[in-house]
Coordinates of C-alpha atoms and ligand atoms in Angstrom, one line a residue:
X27 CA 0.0 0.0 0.0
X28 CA 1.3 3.6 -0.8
X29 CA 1.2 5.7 2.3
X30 CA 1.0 9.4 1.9
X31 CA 4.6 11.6 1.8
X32 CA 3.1 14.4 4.2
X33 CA 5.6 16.5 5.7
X34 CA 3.7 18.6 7.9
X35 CA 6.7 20.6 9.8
X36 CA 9.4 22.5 8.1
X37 CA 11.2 26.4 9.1
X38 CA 11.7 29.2 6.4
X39 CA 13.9 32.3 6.6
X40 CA 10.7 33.7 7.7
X41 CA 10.9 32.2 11.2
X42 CA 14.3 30.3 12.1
X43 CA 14.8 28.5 9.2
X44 CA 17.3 29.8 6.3
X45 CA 15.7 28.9 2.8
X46 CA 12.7 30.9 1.1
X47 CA 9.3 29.4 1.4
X48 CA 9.5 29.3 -2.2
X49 CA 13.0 27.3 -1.7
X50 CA 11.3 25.1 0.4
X51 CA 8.2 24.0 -2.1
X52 CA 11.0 22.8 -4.5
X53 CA 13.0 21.1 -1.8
X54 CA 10.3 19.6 -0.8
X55 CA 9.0 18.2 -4.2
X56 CA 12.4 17.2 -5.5
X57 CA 12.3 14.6 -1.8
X58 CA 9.3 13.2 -3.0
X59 CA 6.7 15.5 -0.7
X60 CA 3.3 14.7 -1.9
X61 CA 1.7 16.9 0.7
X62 CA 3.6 20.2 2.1
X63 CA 3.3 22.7 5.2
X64 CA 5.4 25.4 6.6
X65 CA 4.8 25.5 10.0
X66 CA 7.1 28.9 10.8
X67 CA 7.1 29.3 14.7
X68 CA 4.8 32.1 16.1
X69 CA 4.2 33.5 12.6
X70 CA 2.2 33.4 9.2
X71 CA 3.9 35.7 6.9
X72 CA 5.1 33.0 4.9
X73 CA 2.2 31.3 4.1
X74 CA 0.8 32.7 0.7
X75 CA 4.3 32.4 -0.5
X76 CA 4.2 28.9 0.7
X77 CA 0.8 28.1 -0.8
X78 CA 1.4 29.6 -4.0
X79 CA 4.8 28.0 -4.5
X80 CA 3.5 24.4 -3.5
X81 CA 0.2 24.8 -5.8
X82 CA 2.7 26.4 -8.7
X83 CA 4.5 23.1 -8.7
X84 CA 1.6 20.7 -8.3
X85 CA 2.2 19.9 -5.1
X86 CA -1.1 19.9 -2.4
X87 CA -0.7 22.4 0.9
X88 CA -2.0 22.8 4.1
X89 CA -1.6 26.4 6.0
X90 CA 0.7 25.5 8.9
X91 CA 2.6 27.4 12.2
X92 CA 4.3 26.1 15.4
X93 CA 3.1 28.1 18.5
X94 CA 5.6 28.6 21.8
X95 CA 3.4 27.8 24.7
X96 CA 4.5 27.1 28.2
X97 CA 3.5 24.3 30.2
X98 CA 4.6 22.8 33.6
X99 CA 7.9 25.0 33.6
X100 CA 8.6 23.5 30.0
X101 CA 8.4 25.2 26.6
X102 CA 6.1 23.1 24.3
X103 CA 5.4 23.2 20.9
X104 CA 2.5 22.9 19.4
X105 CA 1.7 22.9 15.5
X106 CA -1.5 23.8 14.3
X107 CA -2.5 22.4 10.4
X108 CA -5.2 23.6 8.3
X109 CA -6.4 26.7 9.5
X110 CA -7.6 30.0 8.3
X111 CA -4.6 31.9 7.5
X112 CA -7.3 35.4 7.5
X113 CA -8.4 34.3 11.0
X114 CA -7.8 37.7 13.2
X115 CA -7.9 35.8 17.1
X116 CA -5.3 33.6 15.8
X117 CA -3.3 36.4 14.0
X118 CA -3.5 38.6 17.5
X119 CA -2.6 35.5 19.2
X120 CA 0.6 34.9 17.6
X121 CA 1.9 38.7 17.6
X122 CA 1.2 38.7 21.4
X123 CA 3.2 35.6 21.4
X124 CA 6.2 37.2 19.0
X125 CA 5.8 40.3 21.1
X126 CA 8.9 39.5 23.9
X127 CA 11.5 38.2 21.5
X128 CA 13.2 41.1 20.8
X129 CA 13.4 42.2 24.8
X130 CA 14.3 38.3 25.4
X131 CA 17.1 38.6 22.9
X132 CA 18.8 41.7 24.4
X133 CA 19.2 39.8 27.5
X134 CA 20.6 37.1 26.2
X135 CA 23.0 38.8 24.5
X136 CA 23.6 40.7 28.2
X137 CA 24.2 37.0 29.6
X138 CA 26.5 36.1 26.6
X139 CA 28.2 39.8 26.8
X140 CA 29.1 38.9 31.0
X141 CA 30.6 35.8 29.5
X142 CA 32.5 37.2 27.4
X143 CA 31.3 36.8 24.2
X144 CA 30.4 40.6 23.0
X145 CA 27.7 42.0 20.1
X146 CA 25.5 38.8 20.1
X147 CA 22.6 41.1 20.0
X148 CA 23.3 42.7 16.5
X149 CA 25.6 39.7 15.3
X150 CA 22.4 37.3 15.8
X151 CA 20.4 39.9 14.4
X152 CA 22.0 40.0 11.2
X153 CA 21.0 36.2 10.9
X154 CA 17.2 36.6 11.3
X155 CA 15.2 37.2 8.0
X156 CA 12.2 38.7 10.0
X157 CA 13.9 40.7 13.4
X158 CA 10.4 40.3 15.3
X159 CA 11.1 36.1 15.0
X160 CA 15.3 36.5 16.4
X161 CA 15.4 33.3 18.0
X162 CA 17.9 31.1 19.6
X163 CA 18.7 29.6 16.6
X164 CA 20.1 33.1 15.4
X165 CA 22.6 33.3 18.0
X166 CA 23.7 29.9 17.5
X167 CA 24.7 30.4 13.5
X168 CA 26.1 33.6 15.1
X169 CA 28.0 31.8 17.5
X170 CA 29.2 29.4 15.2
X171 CA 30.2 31.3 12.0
X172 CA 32.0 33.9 14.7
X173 CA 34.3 30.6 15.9
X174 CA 32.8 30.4 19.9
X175 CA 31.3 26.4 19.3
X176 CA 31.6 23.9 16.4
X177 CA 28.4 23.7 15.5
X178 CA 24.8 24.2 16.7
X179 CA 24.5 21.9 19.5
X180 CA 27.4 22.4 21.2
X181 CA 26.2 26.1 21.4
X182 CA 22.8 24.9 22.8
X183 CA 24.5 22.5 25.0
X184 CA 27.0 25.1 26.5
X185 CA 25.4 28.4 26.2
X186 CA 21.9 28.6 25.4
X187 CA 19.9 26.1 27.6
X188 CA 18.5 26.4 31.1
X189 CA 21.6 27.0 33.8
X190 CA 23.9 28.8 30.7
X191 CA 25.0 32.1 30.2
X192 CA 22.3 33.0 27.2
X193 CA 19.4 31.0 28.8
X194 CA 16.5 33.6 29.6
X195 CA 13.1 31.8 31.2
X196 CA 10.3 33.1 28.8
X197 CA 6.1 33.1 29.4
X198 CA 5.6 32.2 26.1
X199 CA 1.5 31.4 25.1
X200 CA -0.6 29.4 27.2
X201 CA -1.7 26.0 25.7
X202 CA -5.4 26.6 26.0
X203 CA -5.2 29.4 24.5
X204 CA -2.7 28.1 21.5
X205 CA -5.2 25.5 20.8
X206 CA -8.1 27.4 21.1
X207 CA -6.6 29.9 18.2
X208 CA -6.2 26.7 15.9
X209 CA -8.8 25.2 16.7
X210 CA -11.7 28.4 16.2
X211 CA -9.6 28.8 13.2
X212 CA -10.9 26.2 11.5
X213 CA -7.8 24.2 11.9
X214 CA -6.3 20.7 13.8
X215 CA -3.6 21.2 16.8
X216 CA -1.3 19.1 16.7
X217 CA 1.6 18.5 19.9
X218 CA 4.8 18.6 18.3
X219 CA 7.8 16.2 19.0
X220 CA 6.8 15.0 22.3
X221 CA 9.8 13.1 22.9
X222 CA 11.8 16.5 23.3
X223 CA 10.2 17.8 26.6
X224 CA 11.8 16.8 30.0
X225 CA 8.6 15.9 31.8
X226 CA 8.1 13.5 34.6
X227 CA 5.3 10.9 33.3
X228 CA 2.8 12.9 35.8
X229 CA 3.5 16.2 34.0
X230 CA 3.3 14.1 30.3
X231 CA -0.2 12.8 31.3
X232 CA -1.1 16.4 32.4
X233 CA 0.0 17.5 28.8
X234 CA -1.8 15.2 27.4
X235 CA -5.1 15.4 28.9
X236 CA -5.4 18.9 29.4
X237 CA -4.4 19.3 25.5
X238 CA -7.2 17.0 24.7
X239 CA -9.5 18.6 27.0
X240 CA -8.9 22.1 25.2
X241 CA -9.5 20.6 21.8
X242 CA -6.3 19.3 20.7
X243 CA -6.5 16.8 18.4
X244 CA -3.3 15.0 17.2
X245 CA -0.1 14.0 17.9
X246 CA 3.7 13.9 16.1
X247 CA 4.7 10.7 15.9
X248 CA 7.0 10.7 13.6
X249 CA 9.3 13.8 12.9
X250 CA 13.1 14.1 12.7
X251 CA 13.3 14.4 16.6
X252 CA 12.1 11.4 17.8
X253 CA 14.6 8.1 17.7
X254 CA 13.1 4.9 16.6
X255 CA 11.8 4.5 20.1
X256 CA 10.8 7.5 20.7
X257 CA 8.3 6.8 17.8
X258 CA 7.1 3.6 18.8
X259 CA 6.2 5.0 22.4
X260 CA 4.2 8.3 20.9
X261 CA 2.2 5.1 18.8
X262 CA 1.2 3.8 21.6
X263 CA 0.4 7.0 23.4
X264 CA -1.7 8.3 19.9
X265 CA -3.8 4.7 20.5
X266 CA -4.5 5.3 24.4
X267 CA -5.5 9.0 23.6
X268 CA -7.4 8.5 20.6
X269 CA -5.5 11.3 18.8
X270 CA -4.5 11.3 15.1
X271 CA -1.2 11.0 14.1
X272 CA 1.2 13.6 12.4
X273 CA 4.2 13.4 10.3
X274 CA 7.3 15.7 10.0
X275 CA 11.0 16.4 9.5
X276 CA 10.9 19.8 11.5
X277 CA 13.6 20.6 8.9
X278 CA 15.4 24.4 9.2
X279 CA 18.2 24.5 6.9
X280 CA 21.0 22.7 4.6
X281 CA 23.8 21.0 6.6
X282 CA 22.1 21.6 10.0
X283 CA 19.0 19.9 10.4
X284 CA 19.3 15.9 11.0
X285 CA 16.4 14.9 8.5
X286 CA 15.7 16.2 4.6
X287 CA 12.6 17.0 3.8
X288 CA 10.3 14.3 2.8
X289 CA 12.7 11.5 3.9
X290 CA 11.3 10.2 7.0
X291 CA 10.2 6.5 7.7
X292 CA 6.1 5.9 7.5
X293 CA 3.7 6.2 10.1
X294 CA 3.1 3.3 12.0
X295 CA 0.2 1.5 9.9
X296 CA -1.7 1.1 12.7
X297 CA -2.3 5.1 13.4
X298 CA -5.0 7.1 11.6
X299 CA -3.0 10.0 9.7
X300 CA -3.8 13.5 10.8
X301 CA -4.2 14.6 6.8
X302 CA -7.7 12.0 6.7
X303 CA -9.3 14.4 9.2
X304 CA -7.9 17.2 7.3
X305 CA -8.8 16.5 3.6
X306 CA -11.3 19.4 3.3
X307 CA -8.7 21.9 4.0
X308 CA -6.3 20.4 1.6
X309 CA -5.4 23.1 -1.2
X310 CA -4.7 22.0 -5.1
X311 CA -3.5 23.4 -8.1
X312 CA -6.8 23.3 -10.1
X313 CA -6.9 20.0 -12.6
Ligands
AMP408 P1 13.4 29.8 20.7 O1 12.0 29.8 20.1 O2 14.1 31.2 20.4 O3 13.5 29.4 22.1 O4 14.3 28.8 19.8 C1 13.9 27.5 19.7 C2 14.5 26.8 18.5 O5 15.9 26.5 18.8 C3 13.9 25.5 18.1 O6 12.7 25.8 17.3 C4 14.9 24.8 17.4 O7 15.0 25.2 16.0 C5 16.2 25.3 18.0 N1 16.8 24.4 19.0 C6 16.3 24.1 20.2 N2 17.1 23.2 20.9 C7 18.2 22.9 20.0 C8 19.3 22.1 20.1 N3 19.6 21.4 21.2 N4 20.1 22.1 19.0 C9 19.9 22.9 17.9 N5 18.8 23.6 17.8 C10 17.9 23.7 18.8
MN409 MN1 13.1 26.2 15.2
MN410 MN1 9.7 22.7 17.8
MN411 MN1 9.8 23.1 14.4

């Protein structure tokens, strides 16, 4: 049986990734996509571009973003597929949510600046297509390309996670909320890479139900952050709470990110595909 190639999580240069959207619709089609999103984090300005480069190559599209929420002293992510792009609560949801970066940035670059490393404000600056998205993964190219760490990780790992000099706790949106904005949009929420968080099982559950018990719908199962395992134990959580399953390589840019778009291993057969539920908000080129 032929199973769907949906990748349904992906970063332009509009958010923290570093290709186009329009880049992305050809990098997506040339690794086999059959069905594209864009899911930029906190932010829809690439999304017509997105739409009318996937439909402009034949390839089908659903509207996509990743919202910052925190939960249980943990940022979470949490995709949202198939909405209204026009919608205005989840447009004035997501610029409240963008709204601290910048401020967040400067003192991370204070942090960086007492430990020596000086200019991270403006140097990661220069890296960020769209200045109201400067993200951590800004000052990590900036990092790198100036010579302070290797590569990306090693800049996470020593200077840019909880207990390091550029770490700055963040309220980002709440998940009710999040998923209320997808949801009134028209759209399925979806909880992205759930392997990632570093909950106890209590504070998982938690996730869990209270996600389901706002609205949320579906789970990532399968996306270029989760190892084998990690896949096979978000199976068996999609079964025990009845959510639908998503697929995605959470891809940001050539060289960086672990999995190309389009290249990741099926869905579990025994999981009922997020895109079923979504087929009526699936766009085409017209035949
Ligand atoms: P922010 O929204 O500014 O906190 O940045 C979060 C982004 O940083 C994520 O969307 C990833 O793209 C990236 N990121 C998080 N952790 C890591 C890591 N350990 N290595 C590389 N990139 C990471
Ligand atoms: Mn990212
Ligand atoms: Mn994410
Ligand atoms: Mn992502």
């Amino acid at each position: 049986m032929h199973l769907l190639n949906a990748d349904l999580h992906c970063h332009s240069n509009v958010s923290d990734g570093t290709l186009t959207p329009e880049a992305l619709a050809a990098r997506a089609l040339a690794g086999g996509v059959e069905l594209w999103s864009l899911t930029d984090h906190d932010e829809l300005g690439g999304q017509q571009r997105a739409r009318d480069a996937a439909l402009a190559l034949g390839l089908a599209y659903l509207t996509g973003t990743e919202i910052s929420v925190s939960f249980a002293g943990e940022t979470v992510h949490i995709v949202g597929l198939g909405f209204d792009a026009d919608d205005p609560a989840l447009q004035q949801g997501l610029a409240a949510t963008r709204s601290g970066r910048r401020e967040r940035a400067q003192r991370m670059a204070d942090g960086l600046a007492r430990a020596g490393i000086g200019g991270a404000f403006e140097g990661a600056l220069r890296y960020a297509g769209n200045p109201e998205l400067i993200s951590r993964t800004h000052f990590a190219r900036f990092l790198v390309d100036s010579g302070v760490c290797p590569d990306t990780h090693s800049v996470f790992r020593r200077y840019l996670t909880e207990g390091h000099p550029g770490y700055v706790p963040h309220a980002w949106a709440r998940l009710g909320d999040a998923v209320r904005w997808i949801v009134d949009a028209g759209g399925i929420a979806v909880i992205a890479h759930p392997g990632r968080y570093r909950y106890t099982p209590t504070e998982e559950y938690a996730l869990f139900t209270e996600f389901i018990a706002h609205g949320g719908q579906a789970v990532e199962v399968t996306t270029g952050s989760h190892s084998a395992a990690e896949q096979l134990r978000y199976a068996d959580t999609a079964i025990e709470f009845g959510l639908l399953a998503s697929r995605g390589s959470d891809f940001h840019s050539p060289g960086e990110s672990r999995t190309e778009l389009g290249a990741l291993p099926d869905l579990p057969g025994r999981l009922t595909p997020v895109w079923q539920a979504l087929a009526p908000r699936i766009q085409r080129a017209p035949a």
